[in-house]
mmCIF file of C-alpha atoms and ligand atoms in Angstrom:
data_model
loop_
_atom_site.group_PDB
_atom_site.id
_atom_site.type_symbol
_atom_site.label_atom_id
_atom_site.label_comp_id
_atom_site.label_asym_id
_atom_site.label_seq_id
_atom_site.Cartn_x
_atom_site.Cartn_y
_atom_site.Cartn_z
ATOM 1 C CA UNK N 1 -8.161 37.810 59.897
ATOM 2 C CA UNK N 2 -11.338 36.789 61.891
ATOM 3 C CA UNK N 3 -11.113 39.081 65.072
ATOM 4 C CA UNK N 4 -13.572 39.515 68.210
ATOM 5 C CA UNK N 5 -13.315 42.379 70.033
ATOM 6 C CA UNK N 6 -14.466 42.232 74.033
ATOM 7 C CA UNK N 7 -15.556 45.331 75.487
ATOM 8 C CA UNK N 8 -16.883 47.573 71.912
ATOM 9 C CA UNK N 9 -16.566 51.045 74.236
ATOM 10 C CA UNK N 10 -15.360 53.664 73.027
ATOM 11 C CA UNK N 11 -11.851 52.412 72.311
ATOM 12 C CA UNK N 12 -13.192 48.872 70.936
ATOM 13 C CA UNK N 13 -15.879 50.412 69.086
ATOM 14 C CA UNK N 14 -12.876 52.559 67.445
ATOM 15 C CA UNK N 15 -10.621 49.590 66.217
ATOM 16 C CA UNK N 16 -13.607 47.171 65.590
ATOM 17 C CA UNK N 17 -15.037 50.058 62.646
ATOM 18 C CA UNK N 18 -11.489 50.285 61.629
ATOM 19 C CA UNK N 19 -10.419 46.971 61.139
ATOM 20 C CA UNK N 20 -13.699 45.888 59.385
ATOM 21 C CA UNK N 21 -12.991 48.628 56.796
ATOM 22 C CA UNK N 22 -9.334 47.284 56.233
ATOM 23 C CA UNK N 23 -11.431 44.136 55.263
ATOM 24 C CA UNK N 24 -11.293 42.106 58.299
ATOM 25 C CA UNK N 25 -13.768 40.077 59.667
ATOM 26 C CA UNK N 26 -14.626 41.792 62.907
ATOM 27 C CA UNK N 27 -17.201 40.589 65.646
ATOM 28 C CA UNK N 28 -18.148 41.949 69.317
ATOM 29 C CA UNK N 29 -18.473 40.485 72.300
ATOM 30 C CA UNK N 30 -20.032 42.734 74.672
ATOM 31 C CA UNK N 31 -22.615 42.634 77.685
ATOM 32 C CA UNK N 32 -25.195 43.225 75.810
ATOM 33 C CA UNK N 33 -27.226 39.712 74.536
ATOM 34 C CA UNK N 34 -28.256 41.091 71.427
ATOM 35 C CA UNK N 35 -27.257 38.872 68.189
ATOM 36 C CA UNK N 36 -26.018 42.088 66.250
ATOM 37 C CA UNK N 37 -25.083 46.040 67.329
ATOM 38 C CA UNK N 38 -25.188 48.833 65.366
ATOM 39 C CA UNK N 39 -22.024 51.180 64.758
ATOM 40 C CA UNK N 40 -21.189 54.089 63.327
ATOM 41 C CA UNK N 41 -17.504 55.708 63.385
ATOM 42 C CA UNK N 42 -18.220 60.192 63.896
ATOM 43 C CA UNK N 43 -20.366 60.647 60.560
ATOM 44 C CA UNK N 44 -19.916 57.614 58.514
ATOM 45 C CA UNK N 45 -23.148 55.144 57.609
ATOM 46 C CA UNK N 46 -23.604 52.545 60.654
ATOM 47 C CA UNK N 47 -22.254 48.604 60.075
ATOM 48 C CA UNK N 48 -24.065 45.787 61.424
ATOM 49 C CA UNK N 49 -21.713 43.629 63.428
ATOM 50 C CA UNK N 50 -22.687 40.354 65.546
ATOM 51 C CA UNK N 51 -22.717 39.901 68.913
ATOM 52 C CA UNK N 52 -21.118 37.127 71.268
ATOM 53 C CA UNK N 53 -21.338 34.574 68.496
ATOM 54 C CA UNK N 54 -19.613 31.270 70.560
ATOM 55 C CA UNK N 55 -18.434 30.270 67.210
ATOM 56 C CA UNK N 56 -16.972 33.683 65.795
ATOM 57 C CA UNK N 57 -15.175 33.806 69.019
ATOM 58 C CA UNK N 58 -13.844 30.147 68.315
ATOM 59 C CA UNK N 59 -12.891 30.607 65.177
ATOM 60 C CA UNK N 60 -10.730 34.249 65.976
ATOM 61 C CA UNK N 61 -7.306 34.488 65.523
ATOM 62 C CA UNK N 62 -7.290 37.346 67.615
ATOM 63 C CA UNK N 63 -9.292 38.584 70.613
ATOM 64 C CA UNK N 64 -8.679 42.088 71.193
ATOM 65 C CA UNK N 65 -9.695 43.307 74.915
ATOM 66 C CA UNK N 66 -10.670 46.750 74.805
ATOM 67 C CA UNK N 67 -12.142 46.559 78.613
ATOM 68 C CA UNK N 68 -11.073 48.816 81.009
ATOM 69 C CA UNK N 69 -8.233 47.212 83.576
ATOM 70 C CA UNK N 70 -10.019 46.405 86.752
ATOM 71 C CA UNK N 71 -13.123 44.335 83.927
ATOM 72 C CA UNK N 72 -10.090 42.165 82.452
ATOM 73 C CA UNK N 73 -10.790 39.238 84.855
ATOM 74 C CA UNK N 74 -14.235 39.225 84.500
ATOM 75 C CA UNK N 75 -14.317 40.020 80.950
ATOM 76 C CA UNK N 76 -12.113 36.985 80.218
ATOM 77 C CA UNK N 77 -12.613 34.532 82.607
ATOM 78 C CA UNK N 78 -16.219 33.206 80.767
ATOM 79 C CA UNK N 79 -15.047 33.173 77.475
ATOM 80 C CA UNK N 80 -11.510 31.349 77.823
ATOM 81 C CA UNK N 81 -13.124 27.622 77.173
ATOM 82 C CA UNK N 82 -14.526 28.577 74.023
ATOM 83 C CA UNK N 83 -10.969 30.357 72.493
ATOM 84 C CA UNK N 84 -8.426 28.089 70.911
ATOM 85 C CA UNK N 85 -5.215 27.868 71.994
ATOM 86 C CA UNK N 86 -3.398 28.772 68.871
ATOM 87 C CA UNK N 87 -5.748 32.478 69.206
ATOM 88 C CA UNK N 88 -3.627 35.399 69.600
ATOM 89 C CA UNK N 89 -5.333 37.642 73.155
ATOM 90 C CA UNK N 90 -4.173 41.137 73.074
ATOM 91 C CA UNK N 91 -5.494 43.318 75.595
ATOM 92 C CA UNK N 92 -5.142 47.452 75.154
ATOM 93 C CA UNK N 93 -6.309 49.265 78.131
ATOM 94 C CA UNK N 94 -4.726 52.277 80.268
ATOM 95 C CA UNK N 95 -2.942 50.788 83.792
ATOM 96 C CA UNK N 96 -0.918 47.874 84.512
ATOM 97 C CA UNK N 97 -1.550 44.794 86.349
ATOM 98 C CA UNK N 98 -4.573 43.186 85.673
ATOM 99 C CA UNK N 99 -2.801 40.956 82.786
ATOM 100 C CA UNK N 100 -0.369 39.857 85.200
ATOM 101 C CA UNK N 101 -3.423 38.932 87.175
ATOM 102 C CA UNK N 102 -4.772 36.255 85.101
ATOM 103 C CA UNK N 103 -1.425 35.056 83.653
ATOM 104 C CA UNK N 104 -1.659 31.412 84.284
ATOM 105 C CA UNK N 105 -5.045 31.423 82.570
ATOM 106 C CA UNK N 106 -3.711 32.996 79.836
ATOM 107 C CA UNK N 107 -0.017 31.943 79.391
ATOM 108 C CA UNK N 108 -0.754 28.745 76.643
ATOM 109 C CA UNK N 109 -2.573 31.731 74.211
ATOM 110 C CA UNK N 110 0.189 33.829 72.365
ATOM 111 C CA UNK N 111 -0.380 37.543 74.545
ATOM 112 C CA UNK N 112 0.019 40.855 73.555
ATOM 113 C CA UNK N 113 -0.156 43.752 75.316
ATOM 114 C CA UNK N 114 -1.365 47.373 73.525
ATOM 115 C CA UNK N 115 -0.940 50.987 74.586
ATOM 116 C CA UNK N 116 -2.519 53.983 72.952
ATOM 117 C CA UNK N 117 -2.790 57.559 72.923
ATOM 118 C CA UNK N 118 -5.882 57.232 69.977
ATOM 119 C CA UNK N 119 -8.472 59.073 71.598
ATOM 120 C CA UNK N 120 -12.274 58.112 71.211
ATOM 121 C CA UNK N 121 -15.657 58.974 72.654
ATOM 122 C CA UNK N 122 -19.166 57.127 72.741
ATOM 123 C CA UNK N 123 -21.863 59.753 72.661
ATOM 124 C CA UNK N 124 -24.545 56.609 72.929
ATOM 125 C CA UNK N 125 -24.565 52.879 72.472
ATOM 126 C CA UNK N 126 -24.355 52.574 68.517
ATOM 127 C CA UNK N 127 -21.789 56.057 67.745
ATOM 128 C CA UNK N 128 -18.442 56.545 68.586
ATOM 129 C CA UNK N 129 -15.997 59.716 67.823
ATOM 130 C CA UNK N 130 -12.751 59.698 66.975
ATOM 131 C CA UNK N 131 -11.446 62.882 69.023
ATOM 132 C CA UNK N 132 -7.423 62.566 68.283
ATOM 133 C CA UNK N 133 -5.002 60.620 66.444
ATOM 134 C CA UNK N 134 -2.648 58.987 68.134
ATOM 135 C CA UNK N 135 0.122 56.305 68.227
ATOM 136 C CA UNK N 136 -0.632 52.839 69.391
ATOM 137 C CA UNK N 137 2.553 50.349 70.605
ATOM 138 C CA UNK N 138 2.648 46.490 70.832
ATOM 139 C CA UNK N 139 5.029 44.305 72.743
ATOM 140 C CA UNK N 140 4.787 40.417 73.597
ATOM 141 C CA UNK N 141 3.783 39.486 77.538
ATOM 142 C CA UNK N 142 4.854 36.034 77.033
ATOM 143 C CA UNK N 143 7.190 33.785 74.734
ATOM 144 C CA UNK N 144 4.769 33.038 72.377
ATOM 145 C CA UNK N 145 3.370 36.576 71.927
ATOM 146 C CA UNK N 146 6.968 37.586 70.385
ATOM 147 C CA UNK N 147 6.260 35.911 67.203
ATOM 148 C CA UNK N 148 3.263 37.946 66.755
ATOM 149 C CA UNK N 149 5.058 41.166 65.309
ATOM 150 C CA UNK N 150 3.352 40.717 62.238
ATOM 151 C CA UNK N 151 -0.032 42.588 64.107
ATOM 152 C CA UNK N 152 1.774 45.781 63.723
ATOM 153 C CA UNK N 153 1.167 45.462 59.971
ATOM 154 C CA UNK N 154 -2.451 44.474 60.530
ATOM 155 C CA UNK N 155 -3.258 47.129 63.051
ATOM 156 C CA UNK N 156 -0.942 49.721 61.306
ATOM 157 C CA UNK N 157 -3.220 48.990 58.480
ATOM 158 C CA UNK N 158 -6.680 49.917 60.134
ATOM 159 C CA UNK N 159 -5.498 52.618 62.174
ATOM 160 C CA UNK N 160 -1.842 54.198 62.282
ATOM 161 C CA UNK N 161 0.212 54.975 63.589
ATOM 162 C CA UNK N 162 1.198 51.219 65.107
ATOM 163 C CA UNK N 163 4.529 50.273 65.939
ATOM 164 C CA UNK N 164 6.177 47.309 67.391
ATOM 165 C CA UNK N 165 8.047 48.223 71.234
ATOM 166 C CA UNK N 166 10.144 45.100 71.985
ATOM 167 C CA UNK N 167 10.488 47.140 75.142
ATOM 168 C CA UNK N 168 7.170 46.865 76.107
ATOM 169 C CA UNK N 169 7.403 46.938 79.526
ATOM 170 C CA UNK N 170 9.269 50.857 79.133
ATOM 171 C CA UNK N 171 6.476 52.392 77.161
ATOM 172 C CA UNK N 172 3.459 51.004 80.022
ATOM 173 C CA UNK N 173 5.426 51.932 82.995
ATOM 174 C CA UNK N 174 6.044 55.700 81.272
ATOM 175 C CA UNK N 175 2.199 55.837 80.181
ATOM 176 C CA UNK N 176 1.552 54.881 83.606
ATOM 177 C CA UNK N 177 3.536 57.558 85.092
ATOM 178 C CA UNK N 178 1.604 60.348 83.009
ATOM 179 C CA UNK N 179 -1.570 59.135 84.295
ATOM 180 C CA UNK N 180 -0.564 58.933 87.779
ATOM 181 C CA UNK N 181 0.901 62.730 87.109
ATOM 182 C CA UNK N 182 -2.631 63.672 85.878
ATOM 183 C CA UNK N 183 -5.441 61.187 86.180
ATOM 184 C CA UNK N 184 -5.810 61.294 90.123
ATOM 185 C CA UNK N 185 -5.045 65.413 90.630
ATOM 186 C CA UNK N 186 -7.668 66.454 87.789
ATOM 187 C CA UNK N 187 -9.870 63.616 89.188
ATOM 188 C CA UNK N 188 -9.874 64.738 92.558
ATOM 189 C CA UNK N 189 -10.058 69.088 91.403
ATOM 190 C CA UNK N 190 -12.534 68.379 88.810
ATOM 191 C CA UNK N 191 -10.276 70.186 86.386
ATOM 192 C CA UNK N 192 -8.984 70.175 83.020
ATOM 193 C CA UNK N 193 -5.067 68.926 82.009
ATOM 194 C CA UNK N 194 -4.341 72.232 81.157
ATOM 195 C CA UNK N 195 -5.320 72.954 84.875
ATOM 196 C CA UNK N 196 -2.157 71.607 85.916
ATOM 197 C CA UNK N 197 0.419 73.891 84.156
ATOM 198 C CA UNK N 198 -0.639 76.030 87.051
ATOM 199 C CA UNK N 199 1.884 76.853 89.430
ATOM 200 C CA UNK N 200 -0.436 75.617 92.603
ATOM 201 C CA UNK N 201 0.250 71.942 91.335
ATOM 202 C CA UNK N 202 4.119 72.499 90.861
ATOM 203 C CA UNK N 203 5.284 70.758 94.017
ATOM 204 C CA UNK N 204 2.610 68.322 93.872
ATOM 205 C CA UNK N 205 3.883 67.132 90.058
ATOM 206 C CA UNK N 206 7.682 67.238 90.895
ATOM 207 C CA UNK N 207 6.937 64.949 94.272
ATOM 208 C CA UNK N 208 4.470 62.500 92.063
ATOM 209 C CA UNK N 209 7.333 62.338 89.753
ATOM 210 C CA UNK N 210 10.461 62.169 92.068
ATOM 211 C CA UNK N 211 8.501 59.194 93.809
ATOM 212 C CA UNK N 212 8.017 57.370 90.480
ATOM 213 C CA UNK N 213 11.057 57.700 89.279
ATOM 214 C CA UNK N 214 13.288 56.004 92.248
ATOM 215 C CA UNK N 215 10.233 53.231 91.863
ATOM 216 C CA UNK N 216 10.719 53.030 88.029
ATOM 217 C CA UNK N 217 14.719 52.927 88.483
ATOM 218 C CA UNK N 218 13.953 49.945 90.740
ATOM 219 C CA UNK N 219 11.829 48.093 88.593
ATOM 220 C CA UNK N 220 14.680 48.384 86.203
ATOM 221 C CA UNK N 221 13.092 50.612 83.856
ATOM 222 C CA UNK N 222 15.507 53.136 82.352
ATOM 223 C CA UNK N 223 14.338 56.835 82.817
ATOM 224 C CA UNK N 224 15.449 59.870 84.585
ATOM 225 C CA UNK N 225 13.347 62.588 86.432
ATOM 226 C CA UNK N 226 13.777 64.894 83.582
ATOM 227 C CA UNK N 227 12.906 62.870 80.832
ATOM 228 C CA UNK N 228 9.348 61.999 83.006
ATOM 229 C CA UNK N 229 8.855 65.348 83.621
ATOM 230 C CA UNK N 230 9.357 66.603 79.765
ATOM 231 C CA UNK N 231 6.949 64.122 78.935
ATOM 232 C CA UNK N 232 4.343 64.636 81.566
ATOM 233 C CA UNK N 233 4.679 68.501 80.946
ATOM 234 C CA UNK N 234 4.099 67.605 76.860
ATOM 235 C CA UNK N 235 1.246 65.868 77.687
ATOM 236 C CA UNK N 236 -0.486 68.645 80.049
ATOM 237 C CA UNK N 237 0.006 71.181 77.176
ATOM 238 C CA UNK N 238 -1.035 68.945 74.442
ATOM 239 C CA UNK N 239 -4.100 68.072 76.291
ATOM 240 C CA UNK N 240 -4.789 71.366 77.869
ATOM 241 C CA UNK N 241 -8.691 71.345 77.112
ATOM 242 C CA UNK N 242 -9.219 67.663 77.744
ATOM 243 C CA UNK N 243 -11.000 66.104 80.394
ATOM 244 C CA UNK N 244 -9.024 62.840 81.505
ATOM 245 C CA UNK N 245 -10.882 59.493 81.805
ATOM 246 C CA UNK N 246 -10.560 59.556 86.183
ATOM 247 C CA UNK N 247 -12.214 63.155 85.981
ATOM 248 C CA UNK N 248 -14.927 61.912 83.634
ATOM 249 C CA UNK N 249 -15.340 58.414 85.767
ATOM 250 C CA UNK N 250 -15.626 60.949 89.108
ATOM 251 C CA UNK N 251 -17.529 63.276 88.146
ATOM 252 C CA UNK N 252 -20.109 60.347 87.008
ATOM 253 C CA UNK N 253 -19.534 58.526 90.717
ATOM 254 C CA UNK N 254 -18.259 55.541 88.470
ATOM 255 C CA UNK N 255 -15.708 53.423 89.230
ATOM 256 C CA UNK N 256 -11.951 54.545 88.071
ATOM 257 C CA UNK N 257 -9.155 53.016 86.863
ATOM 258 C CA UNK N 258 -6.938 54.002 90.455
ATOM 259 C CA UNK N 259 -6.130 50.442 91.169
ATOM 260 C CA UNK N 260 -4.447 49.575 88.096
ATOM 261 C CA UNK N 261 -2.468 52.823 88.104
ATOM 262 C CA UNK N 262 -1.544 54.536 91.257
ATOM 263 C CA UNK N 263 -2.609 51.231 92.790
ATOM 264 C CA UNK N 264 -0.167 49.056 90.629
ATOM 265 C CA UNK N 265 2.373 51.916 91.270
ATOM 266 C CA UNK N 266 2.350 51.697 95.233
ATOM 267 C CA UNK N 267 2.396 47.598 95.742
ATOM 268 C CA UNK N 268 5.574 48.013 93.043
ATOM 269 C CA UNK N 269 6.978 50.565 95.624
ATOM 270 C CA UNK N 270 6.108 48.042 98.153
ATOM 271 C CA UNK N 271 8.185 45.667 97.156
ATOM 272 C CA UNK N 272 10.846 47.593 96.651
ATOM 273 C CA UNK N 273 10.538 49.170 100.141
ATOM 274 C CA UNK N 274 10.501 52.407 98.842
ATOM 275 C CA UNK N 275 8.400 55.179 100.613
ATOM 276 C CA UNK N 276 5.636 56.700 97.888
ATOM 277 C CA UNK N 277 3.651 59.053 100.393
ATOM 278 C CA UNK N 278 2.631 61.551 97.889
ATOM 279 C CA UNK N 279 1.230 58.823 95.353
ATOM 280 C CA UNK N 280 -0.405 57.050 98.427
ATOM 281 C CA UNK N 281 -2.397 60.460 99.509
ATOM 282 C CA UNK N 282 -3.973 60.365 96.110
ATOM 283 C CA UNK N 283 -4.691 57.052 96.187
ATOM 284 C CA UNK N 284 -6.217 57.008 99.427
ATOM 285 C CA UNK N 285 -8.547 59.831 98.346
ATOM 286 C CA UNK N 286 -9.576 58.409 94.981
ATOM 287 C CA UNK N 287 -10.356 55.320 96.876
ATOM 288 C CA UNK N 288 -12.751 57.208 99.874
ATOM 289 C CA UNK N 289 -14.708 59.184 97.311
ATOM 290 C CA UNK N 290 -15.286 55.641 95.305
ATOM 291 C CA UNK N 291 -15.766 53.917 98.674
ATOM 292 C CA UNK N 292 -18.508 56.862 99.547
ATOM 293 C CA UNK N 293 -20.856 56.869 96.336
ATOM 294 C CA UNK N 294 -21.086 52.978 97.039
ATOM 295 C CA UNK N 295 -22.223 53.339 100.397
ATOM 296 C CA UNK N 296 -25.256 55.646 98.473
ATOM 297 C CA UNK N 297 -25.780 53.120 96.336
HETATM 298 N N1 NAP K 1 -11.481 56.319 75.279
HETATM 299 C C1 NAP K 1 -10.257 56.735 75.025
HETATM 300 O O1 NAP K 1 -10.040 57.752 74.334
HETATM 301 C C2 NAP K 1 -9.053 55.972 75.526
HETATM 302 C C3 NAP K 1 -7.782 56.330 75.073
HETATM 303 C C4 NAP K 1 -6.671 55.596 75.491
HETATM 304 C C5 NAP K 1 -6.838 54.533 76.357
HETATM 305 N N2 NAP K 1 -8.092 54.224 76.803
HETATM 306 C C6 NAP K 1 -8.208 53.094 77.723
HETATM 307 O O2 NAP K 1 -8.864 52.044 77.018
HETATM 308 C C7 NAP K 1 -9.664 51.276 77.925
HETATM 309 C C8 NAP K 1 -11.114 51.302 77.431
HETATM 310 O O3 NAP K 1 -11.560 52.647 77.503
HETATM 311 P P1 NAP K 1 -12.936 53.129 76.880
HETATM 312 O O4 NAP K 1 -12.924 54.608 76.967
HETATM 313 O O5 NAP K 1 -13.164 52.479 75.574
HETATM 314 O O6 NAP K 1 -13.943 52.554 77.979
HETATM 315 P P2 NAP K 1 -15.472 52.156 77.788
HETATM 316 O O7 NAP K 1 -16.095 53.042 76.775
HETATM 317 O O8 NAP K 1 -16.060 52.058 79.146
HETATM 318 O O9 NAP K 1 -15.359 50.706 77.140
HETATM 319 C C9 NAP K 1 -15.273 49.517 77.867
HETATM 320 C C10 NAP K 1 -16.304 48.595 77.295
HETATM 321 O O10 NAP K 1 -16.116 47.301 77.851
HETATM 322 C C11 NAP K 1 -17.404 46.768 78.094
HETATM 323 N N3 NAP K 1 -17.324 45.691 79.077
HETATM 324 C C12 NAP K 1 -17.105 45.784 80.408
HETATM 325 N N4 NAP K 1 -17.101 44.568 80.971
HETATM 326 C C13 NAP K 1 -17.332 43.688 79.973
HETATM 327 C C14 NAP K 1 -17.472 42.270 79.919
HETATM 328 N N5 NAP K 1 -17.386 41.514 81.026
HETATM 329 N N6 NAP K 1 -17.703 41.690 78.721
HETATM 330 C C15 NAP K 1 -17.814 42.432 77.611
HETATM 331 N N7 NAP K 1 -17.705 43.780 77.588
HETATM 332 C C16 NAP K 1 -17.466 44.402 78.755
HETATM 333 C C17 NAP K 1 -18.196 47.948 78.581
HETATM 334 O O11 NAP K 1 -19.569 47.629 78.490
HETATM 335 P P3 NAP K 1 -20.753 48.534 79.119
HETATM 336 O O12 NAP K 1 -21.029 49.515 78.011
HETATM 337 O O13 NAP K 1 -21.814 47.533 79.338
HETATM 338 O O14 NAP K 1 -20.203 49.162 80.355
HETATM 339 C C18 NAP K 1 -17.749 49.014 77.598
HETATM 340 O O15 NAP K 1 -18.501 48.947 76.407
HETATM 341 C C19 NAP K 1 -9.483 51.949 79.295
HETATM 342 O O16 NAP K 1 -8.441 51.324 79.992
HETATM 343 C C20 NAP K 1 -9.065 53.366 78.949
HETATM 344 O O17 NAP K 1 -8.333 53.986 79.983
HETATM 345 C C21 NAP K 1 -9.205 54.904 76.406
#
């Protein structure tokens, strides 16, 4: 297949080395103007790919989106007039929201949406790590995206473990309750996942939870307190030495992803009417300690 990937971070940079090796042809689109970049995958030889080529882009039949959620918009908006209609988008970022965003731009392209727990780190521009296996799951955002099953096989291909989730919808709203479980506490504490397991954040985690839950159950998502919790407590221990993306973005004064999770999370409860206090507190600090390093700035 000819694919572009937008955004070649850490992520992109990832399944861009991947699916060139499983014999795709694989071009970036990044913010960089250079005609080519240089990558190489931990300590493999580095492959030359090209860079914002109108006509690669053109001729895709899929444009993978590898940009965090609150650079979607921007990321997308430029390049829309020069991708066919026929080209599959898929877009595979942490958070919800920001596809739902640009939907009428978007809805005469077939849409996919992506989750993963692959884990991957760029030490500089042209190198990227691959720091944990993990399990990536598609699902359709739109009519036409539901004949597009066939990417699991493609994807599956370059980088297992891929699946197909015709319930989408289930498996972002229960990654998005694990990072608003962990991404704004170790964010604000400056501490590891691990951190968490200890009993200081008990009450804290159950309350994050409880409040996500009655939101979840009102969204029509099928889930229970317990099964969240297992899953958020799985996560702590199986991540116990990591450092989670909002802890790396905070301790760097860079932007996070807040709006897209705890954010999306509190205008869902605000629909709903349901009362999220716990979940706003966080929010509301996340947000002053971004709002203060721009005032620096
Ligand atoms: N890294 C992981 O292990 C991991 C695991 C699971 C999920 N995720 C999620 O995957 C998403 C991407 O994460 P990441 O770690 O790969 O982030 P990242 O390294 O910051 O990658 C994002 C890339 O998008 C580029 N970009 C931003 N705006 C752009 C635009 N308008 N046009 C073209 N490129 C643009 C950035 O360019 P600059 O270099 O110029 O900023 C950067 O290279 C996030 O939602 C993250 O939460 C990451």
């Amino acid at each position: 297949m000819n694919i572009t990937i937008v955004g070649p971070g850490a992520i992109g940079a990832l399944w861009a080395i991947k699916l060139l090796q499983a014999g795709h042809n694989v071009s970036l689109w990044s913010r960089s103007s250079e005609p080519s970049v240089d990558l190489s995958l931990d300590e493999q030889a580095s492959i030359s790919f090209s860079n914002n080529d109108k006509d690669k882009l053109s001729e895709s039949d899929l444009v993978l989106f590898t940009v965090k959620a609150w650079q979607v918009e921007d990321a997308i908006t430029p390049l829309l007039q020069h991708i066919d209609s026929d080209t599959i988008l898929m877009f595979m970022h942490n958070g919800m929201g920001a596809v739902d965003a640009i939907a009428d731009q978007i809805n005469t392209h077939p849409v996919i949406l992506a989750t993963t727990t692959q884990a991957a780190f760029k030490p500089d521009r042209n190198h990227v790590v691959h720091t944990g296996a993990g399990q990536t799951q598609l699902g359709a955002f739109n009519q036409a995206g539901e004949k597009c099953a066939f990417l699991t096989e493609v994807l599956n291909h370059a980088l297992p473990d891929v699946s197909w989730n015709p319930a989408i919808n289930t498996a972002l709203w229960t990654k998005l309750a694990i990072n608003c479980a962990i991404n704004p506490l170790t964010g604000l504490e400056q501490i590891k996942n691990g951190d968490l397991s200890k009993p200081r954040f008990g009450n804290t985690l159950i309350a994050i939870l409880e409040e996500l839950t009655q939101v979840m159950q009102a969204e029509g998502i099928s889930c229970s307190f317990d099964e969240l919790e297992t899953n958020v407590n799985k996560v702590i221990q199986a991540t116990a030495k990591n450092n989670s993306s909002m802890k790396q973005d905070m301790f760097y004064q860079r932007k996070t992803e807040i709006d897209f999770i705890t954010g999306f999370l509190l205008k869902t409860a605000h629909r709903h009417q349901i009362d999220v206090p716990v979940n706003q507190t966080l929010f509301t600090q996340v947000k002053e300690q971004e709002n203060s390093w721009k005032k620096q700035d």
